Amino acid sequence: MAYIISDDCISCGACAAECPVSAISEGDGKYVIDADTCVECGACAGVCPVSAPSAE
Ligand code: SF4
Ligand code: SF4
């Protein structure tokens, strides 16, 4: 299962910069992960200041 970003996201962009497959983009009010692209590496969760990304 791909990672998902919760509503806790403050749109800092740190996760998008760390994603090795560029699966993260800025969405409406928060960043979003493309489930078909995510390889579940966990890098986004590791850099997020508010722990918004998590495995489904
Ligand atoms: Fe990108 Fe890895 Fe986060 Fe998936 S888990 S969105 S591949 S950084
Ligand atoms: Fe949102 Fe966390 Fe990504 Fe920053 S690192 S854009 S707060 S999910």
Short mmCIF file of N, CA and C and ligand atoms in Angstrom, two decimals:
data_model
loop_
_atom_site.label_atom_id
_atom_site.label_comp_id
_atom_site.label_asym_id
_atom_site.label_seq_id
_atom_site.Cartn_x
_atom_site.Cartn_y
_atom_site.Cartn_z
N MET A 1 0.84 -1.20 0.00
CA MET A 1 0.00 0.00 0.00
C MET A 1 0.87 1.25 0.00
N ALA A 2 0.46 2.25 -0.72
CA ALA A 2 1.22 3.49 -0.79
C ALA A 2 1.08 4.29 0.51
N TYR A 3 2.00 5.24 0.68
CA TYR A 3 1.88 6.16 1.80
C TYR A 3 0.82 7.20 1.47
N ILE A 4 0.21 7.74 2.52
CA ILE A 4 -0.76 8.82 2.34
C ILE A 4 -0.40 9.97 3.28
N ILE A 5 -0.76 11.19 2.90
CA ILE A 5 -0.49 12.37 3.71
C ILE A 5 -1.79 12.84 4.36
N SER A 6 -1.74 12.98 5.68
CA SER A 6 -2.95 13.37 6.42
C SER A 6 -3.19 14.88 6.33
N ASP A 7 -4.32 15.31 6.89
CA ASP A 7 -4.66 16.73 6.90
C ASP A 7 -3.77 17.54 7.82
N ASP A 8 -2.89 16.87 8.57
CA ASP A 8 -1.94 17.58 9.42
C ASP A 8 -0.89 18.31 8.60
N CYS A 9 -0.76 17.99 7.34
CA CYS A 9 0.25 18.58 6.45
C CYS A 9 0.18 20.11 6.45
N ILE A 10 1.35 20.74 6.59
CA ILE A 10 1.42 22.21 6.58
C ILE A 10 2.06 22.72 5.29
N SER A 11 2.14 21.85 4.29
CA SER A 11 2.62 22.22 2.95
C SER A 11 4.02 22.84 2.96
N CYS A 12 4.92 22.24 3.74
CA CYS A 12 6.28 22.78 3.79
C CYS A 12 7.12 22.33 2.59
N GLY A 13 6.74 21.23 1.97
CA GLY A 13 7.44 20.75 0.79
C GLY A 13 8.64 19.86 1.03
N ALA A 14 8.99 19.63 2.28
CA ALA A 14 10.18 18.82 2.60
C ALA A 14 10.08 17.40 2.04
N CYS A 15 8.92 16.82 2.12
CA CYS A 15 8.75 15.44 1.66
C CYS A 15 8.94 15.33 0.14
N ALA A 16 8.40 16.28 -0.59
CA ALA A 16 8.51 16.23 -2.05
C ALA A 16 9.97 16.27 -2.48
N ALA A 17 10.79 17.02 -1.75
CA ALA A 17 12.21 17.13 -2.08
C ALA A 17 12.95 15.82 -1.81
N GLU A 18 12.46 15.02 -0.88
CA GLU A 18 13.13 13.77 -0.50
C GLU A 18 12.65 12.54 -1.27
N CYS A 19 11.49 12.61 -1.86
CA CYS A 19 10.94 11.42 -2.53
C CYS A 19 11.78 11.02 -3.74
N PRO A 20 12.30 9.78 -3.75
CA PRO A 20 13.20 9.33 -4.82
C PRO A 20 12.51 9.11 -6.16
N VAL A 21 11.19 9.02 -6.13
CA VAL A 21 10.47 8.77 -7.38
C VAL A 21 9.51 9.91 -7.75
N SER A 22 9.68 11.05 -7.07
CA SER A 22 8.86 12.24 -7.35
C SER A 22 7.37 11.95 -7.33
N ALA A 23 6.95 11.20 -6.31
CA ALA A 23 5.53 10.84 -6.21
C ALA A 23 4.69 11.89 -5.51
N ILE A 24 5.36 12.91 -4.91
CA ILE A 24 4.65 13.88 -4.09
C ILE A 24 4.55 15.22 -4.79
N SER A 25 3.34 15.78 -4.77
CA SER A 25 3.14 17.09 -5.38
C SER A 25 2.22 17.93 -4.50
N GLU A 26 2.23 19.24 -4.73
CA GLU A 26 1.40 20.12 -3.93
C GLU A 26 -0.05 20.02 -4.40
N GLY A 27 -0.93 19.74 -3.44
CA GLY A 27 -2.34 19.63 -3.77
C GLY A 27 -3.14 20.79 -3.21
N ASP A 28 -4.40 20.60 -3.04
CA ASP A 28 -5.29 21.64 -2.55
C ASP A 28 -5.27 21.68 -1.03
N GLY A 29 -4.43 22.55 -0.47
CA GLY A 29 -4.36 22.69 0.98
C GLY A 29 -3.36 21.77 1.66
N LYS A 30 -2.86 20.78 0.95
CA LYS A 30 -1.84 19.90 1.51
C LYS A 30 -1.13 19.21 0.36
N TYR A 31 -0.01 18.55 0.68
CA TYR A 31 0.69 17.80 -0.35
C TYR A 31 0.05 16.42 -0.49
N VAL A 32 0.18 15.86 -1.68
CA VAL A 32 -0.45 14.57 -1.95
C VAL A 32 0.54 13.60 -2.58
N ILE A 33 0.34 12.31 -2.34
CA ILE A 33 1.19 11.25 -2.88
C ILE A 33 0.45 10.49 -3.96
N ASP A 34 1.10 10.32 -5.11
CA ASP A 34 0.51 9.51 -6.17
C ASP A 34 0.72 8.04 -5.82
N ALA A 35 -0.36 7.36 -5.52
CA ALA A 35 -0.29 5.98 -5.03
C ALA A 35 0.35 5.02 -6.03
N ASP A 36 0.19 5.29 -7.30
CA ASP A 36 0.75 4.39 -8.32
C ASP A 36 2.25 4.56 -8.49
N THR A 37 2.78 5.70 -8.02
CA THR A 37 4.21 5.99 -8.16
C THR A 37 5.00 5.66 -6.89
N CYS A 38 4.39 5.82 -5.74
CA CYS A 38 5.05 5.59 -4.44
C CYS A 38 5.61 4.17 -4.33
N VAL A 39 6.89 4.09 -3.88
CA VAL A 39 7.52 2.78 -3.70
C VAL A 39 7.67 2.43 -2.21
N GLU A 40 6.95 3.18 -1.37
CA GLU A 40 6.88 2.87 0.07
C GLU A 40 8.24 2.87 0.77
N CYS A 41 9.09 3.82 0.42
CA CYS A 41 10.42 3.86 1.03
C CYS A 41 10.40 4.49 2.43
N GLY A 42 9.39 5.32 2.69
CA GLY A 42 9.28 5.94 4.01
C GLY A 42 10.06 7.23 4.18
N ALA A 43 10.75 7.69 3.16
CA ALA A 43 11.56 8.91 3.27
C ALA A 43 10.72 10.12 3.64
N CYS A 44 9.53 10.21 3.08
CA CYS A 44 8.65 11.35 3.36
C CYS A 44 8.28 11.41 4.84
N ALA A 45 7.97 10.26 5.40
CA ALA A 45 7.60 10.22 6.81
C ALA A 45 8.79 10.62 7.68
N GLY A 46 10.00 10.29 7.23
CA GLY A 46 11.19 10.59 8.00
C GLY A 46 11.53 12.06 8.08
N VAL A 47 11.15 12.83 7.09
CA VAL A 47 11.50 14.26 7.09
C VAL A 47 10.36 15.18 7.48
N CYS A 48 9.16 14.67 7.53
CA CYS A 48 8.00 15.53 7.81
C CYS A 48 8.01 16.04 9.25
N PRO A 49 7.91 17.37 9.44
CA PRO A 49 7.93 17.95 10.79
C PRO A 49 6.67 17.66 11.60
N VAL A 50 5.59 17.27 10.94
CA VAL A 50 4.35 17.02 11.66
C VAL A 50 3.84 15.57 11.51
N SER A 51 4.73 14.70 11.02
CA SER A 51 4.38 13.28 10.87
C SER A 51 3.10 13.06 10.08
N ALA A 52 2.93 13.82 9.02
CA ALA A 52 1.69 13.68 8.23
C ALA A 52 1.66 12.45 7.32
N PRO A 53 2.80 12.04 6.72
CA PRO A 53 2.74 10.85 5.85
C PRO A 53 2.77 9.57 6.68
N SER A 54 1.97 8.60 6.27
CA SER A 54 1.99 7.30 6.95
C SER A 54 1.59 6.23 5.95
N ALA A 55 1.95 4.99 6.27
CA ALA A 55 1.55 3.88 5.42
C ALA A 55 0.07 3.63 5.65
N GLU A 56 -0.65 3.32 4.63
CA GLU A 56 -2.10 3.11 4.74
C GLU A 56 -2.39 1.87 5.58
FE1 SF4 B 1 7.97 8.95 -2.05
FE2 SF4 B 1 8.94 7.08 -0.44
FE3 SF4 B 1 7.10 8.77 0.50
FE4 SF4 B 1 6.41 6.92 -1.29
S1 SF4 B 1 7.12 6.54 0.84
S2 SF4 B 1 5.84 9.09 -1.35
S3 SF4 B 1 8.25 6.77 -2.55
S4 SF4 B 1 9.20 9.31 -0.17
FE1 SF4 B 2 3.25 18.22 4.37
FE2 SF4 B 2 4.95 16.90 5.92
FE3 SF4 B 2 5.29 16.94 3.29
FE4 SF4 B 2 5.76 19.13 4.71
S1 SF4 B 2 6.91 17.20 4.84
S2 SF4 B 2 4.62 19.02 2.76
S3 SF4 B 2 4.13 18.98 6.30
S4 SF4 B 2 3.56 16.02 4.43
#
